[in-house]
Tab-separated table of C-alpha atoms in Angstrom:
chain	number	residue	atom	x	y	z
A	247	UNK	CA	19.304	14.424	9.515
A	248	UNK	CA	16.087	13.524	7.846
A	249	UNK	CA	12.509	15.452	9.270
A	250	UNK	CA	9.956	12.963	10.152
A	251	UNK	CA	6.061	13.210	9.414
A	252	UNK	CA	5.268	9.752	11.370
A	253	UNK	CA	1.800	7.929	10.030
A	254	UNK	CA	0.743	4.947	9.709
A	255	UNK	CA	0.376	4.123	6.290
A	256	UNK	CA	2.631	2.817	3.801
A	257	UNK	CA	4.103	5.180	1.076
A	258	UNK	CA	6.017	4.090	-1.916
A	259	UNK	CA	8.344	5.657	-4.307
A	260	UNK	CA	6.714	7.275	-6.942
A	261	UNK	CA	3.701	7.606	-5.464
A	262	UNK	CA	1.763	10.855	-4.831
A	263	UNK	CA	0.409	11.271	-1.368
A	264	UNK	CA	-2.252	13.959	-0.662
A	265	UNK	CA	-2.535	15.253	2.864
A	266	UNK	CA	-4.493	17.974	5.166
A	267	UNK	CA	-1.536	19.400	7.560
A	268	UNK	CA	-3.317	20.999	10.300
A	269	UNK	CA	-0.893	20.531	13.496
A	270	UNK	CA	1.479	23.212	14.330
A	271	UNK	CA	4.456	21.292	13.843
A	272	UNK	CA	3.506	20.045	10.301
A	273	UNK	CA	2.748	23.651	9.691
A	274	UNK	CA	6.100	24.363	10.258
A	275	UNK	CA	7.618	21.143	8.415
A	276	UNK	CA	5.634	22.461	5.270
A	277	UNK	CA	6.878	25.631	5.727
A	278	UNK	CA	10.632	24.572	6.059
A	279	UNK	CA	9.842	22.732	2.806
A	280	UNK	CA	8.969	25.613	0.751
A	281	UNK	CA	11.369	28.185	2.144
A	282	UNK	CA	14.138	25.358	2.157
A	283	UNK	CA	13.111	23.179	-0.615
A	284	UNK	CA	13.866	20.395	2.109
A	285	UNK	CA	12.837	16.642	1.920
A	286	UNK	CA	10.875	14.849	4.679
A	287	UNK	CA	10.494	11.136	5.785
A	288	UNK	CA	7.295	9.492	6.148
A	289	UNK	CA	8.068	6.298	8.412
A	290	UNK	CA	5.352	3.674	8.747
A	291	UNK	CA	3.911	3.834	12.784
A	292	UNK	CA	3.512	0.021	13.042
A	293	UNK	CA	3.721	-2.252	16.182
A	294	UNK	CA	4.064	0.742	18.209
A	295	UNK	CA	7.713	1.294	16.572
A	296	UNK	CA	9.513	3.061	13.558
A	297	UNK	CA	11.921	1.699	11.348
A	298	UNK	CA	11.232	2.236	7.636
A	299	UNK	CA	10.123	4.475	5.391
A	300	UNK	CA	9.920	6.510	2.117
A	301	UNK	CA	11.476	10.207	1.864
A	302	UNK	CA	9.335	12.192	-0.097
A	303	UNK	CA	9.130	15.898	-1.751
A	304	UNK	CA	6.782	18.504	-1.766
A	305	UNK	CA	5.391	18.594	-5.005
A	306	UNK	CA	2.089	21.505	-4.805
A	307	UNK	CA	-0.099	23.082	-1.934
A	308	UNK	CA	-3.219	22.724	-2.955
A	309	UNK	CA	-4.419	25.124	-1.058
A	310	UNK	CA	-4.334	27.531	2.174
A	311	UNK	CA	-6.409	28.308	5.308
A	312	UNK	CA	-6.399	31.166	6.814
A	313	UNK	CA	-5.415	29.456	10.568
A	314	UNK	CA	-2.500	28.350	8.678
A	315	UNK	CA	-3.687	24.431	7.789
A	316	UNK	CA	-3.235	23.343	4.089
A	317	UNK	CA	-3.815	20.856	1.693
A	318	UNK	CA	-0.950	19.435	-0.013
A	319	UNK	CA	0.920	16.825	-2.540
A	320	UNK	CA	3.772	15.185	-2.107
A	321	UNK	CA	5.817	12.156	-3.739
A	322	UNK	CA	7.740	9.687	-3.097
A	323	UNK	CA	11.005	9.222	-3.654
A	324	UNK	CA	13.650	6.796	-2.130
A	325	UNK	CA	13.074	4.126	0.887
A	326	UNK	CA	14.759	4.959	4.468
A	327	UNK	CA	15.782	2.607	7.747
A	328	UNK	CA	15.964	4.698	10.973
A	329	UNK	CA	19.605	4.410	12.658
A	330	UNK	CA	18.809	6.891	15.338
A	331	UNK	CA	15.122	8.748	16.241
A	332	UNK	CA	15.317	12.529	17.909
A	333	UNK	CA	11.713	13.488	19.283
A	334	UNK	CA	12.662	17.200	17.859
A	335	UNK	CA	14.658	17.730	15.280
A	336	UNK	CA	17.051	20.526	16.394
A	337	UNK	CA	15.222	23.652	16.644
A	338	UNK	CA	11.684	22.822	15.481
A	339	UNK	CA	8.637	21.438	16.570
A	340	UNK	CA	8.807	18.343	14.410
A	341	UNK	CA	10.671	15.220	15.193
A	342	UNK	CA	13.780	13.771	13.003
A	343	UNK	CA	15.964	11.228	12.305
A	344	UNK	CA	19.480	10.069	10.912
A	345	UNK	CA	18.619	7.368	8.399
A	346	UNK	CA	20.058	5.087	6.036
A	347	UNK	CA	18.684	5.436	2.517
A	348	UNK	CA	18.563	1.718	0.814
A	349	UNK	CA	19.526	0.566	-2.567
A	350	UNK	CA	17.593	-1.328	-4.353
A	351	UNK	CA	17.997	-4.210	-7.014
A	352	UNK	CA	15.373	-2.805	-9.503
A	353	UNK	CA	16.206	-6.077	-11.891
A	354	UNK	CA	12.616	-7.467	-12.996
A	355	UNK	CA	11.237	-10.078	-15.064
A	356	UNK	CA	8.441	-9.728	-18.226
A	357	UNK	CA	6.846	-12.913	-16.929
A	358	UNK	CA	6.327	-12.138	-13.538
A	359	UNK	CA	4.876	-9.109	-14.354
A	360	UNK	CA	2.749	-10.798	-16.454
A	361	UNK	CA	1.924	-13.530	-14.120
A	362	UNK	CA	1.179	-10.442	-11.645
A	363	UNK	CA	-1.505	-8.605	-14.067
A	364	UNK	CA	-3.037	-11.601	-14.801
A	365	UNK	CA	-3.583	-12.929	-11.529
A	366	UNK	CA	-5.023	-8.905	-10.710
A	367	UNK	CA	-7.629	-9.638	-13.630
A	368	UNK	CA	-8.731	-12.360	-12.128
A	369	UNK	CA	-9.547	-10.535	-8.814
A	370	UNK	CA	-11.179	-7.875	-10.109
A	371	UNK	CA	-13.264	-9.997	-12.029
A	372	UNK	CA	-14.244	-11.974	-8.891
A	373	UNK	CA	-14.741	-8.420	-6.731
A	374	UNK	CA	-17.069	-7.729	-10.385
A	375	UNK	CA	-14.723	-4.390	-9.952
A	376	UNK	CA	-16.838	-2.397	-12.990
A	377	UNK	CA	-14.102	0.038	-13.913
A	378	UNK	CA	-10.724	-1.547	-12.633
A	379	UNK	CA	-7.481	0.770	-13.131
A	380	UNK	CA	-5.659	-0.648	-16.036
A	381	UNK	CA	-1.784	-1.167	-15.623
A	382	UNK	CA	0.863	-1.196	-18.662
A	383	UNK	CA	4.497	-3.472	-19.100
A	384	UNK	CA	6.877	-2.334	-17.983
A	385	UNK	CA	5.186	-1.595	-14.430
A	386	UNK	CA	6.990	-1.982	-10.498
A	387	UNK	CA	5.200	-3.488	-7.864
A	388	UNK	CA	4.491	-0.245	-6.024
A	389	UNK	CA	2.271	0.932	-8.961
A	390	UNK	CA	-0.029	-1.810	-8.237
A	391	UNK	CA	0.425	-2.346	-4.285
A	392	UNK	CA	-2.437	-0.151	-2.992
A	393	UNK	CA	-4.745	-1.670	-5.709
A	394	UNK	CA	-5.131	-5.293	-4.179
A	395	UNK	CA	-6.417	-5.356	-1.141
A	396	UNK	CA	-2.932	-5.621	1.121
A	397	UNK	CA	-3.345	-4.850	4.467
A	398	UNK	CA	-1.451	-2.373	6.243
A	399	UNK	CA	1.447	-4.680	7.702
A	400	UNK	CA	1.503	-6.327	4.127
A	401	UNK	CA	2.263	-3.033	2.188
A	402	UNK	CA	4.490	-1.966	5.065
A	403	UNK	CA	6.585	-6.070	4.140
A	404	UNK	CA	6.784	-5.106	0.806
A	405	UNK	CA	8.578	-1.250	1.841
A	406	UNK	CA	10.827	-3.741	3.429
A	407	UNK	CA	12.093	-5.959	0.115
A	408	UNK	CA	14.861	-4.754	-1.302
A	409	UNK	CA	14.188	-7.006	-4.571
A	410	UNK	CA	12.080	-5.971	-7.318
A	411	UNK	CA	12.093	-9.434	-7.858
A	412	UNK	CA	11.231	-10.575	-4.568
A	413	UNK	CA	8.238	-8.142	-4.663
A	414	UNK	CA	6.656	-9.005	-7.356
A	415	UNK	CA	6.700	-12.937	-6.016
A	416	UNK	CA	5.515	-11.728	-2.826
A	417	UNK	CA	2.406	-9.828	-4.660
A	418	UNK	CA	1.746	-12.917	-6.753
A	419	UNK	CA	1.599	-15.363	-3.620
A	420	UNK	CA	-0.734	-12.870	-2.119
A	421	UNK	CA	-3.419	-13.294	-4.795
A	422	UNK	CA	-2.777	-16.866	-4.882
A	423	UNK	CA	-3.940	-16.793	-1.714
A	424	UNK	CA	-7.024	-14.177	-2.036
A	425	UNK	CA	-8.717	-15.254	-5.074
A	426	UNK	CA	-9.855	-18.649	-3.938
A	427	UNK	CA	-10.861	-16.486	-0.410
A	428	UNK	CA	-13.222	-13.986	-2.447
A	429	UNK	CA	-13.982	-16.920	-5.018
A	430	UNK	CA	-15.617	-18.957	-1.635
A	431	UNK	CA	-17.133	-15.968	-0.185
A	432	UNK	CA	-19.056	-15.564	-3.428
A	433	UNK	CA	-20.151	-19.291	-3.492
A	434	UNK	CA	-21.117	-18.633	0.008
A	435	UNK	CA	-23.086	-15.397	-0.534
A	436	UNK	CA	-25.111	-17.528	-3.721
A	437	UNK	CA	-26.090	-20.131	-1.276
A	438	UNK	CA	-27.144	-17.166	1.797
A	439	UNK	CA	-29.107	-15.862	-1.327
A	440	UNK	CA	-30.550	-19.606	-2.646
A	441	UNK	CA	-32.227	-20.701	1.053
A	442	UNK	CA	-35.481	-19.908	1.259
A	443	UNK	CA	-35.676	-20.529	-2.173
A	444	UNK	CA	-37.417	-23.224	-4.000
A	445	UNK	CA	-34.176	-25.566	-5.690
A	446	UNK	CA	-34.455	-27.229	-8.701
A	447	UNK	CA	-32.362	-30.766	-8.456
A	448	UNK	CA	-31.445	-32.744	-11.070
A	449	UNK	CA	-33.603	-36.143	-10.263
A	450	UNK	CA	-30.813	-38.901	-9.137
A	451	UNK	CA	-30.338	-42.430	-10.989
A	452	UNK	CA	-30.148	-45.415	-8.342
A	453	UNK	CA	-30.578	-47.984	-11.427
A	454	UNK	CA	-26.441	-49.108	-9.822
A	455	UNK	CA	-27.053	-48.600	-6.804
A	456	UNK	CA	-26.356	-51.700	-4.148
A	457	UNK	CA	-27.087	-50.944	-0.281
């Protein structure tokens, strides 16, 4: 049985996570984890239900307080579906779960990646991002998922695909889709910003024209 530190955000694999445990029962999850060297789950809380998420590993506490609260890292390392929730795992404050870890087809394609970062460049550009993170081939989607403005049940679809494939297409429709948003709210915001203005137009010909 997996322990369970519930929140609702999405984490991948791979990914470090900082957090500020101050509830009793994280207290003692962290402290499980260093005596132990235990792994925890952190399932995305979405539509008021659990179902997936990412086990991950203590990596460093940052540091102490003295009323026992911390500051840690941890990282991700392997995606989880719930088969059955306990509100306590036995003996402890925290809550658990017995879970089925997923495989993954980690297959991936050069040109889809490519197609990916290029598509990225073009939304920073638009956002007029002045120091956007730069990303290297060979990359997987969850090294770029928190960079492009997913919402929360987006990131928490993507958890979900069990394709590296599939992700990267479903990252690539997603700025197919947002680029031409931002790209209109800019035209927008230059008009808001022309009125009031005086507008130079380009005097029209009506030497053809026939009423």
């Amino acid at each position: 049985m997996l322990p369970l530190f519930p929140l609702q955000l999405v984490v991948y694999p791979g990914e470090q996570l900082p957090l500020h445990i101050f509830e009793k029962r994280y207290q003692q999850l962290i402290s499980d984890c260093k005596e132990e060297d235990i792994s925890f789950g952190i399932p995305t809380y979405i539509d008021k239900k659990l179902e997936y998420g990412t086990e991950v590993k203590l990596q460093k506490v940052a540091k102490e307080y003295p009323e026992g609260e911390s500051d840690i890292i941890c990282v991700g390392t392997r995606i989880f579906r719930i088969k059955n929730f306990y509100q306590q795992f036995p003996g402890k404050l925290y809550s658990g779960a017995k879970v089925e870890y997923l495989e993954d087809n980690d297959s991936s394609a050069q040109d889809l990646q490519e197609e990916l970062l290029k598509n990225i460049a073009i939304l920073y550009v638009e956002l007029t991002i002045d120091s956007p993170p730069v990303f290297d081939i060979p990359f997987v989607s969850y090294q770029v998922a928190h960079k492009i403005g997913l919402a929360l049940h987006q990131e928490y679809h993507l958890l979900t695909l069990r394709s590296e494939l599939e992700r990267l297409q479903y990252l690539i429709g997603h700025l197919k889709v947002t680029i031409p948003v931002v790209r209109e709210m800019n035209r927008a915001k230059e008009v808001i910003q022309m009125n009031g203005h005086f507008k130079n137009f380009d005097p029209l010909d009506f030497e053809d024209f026939e009423l």
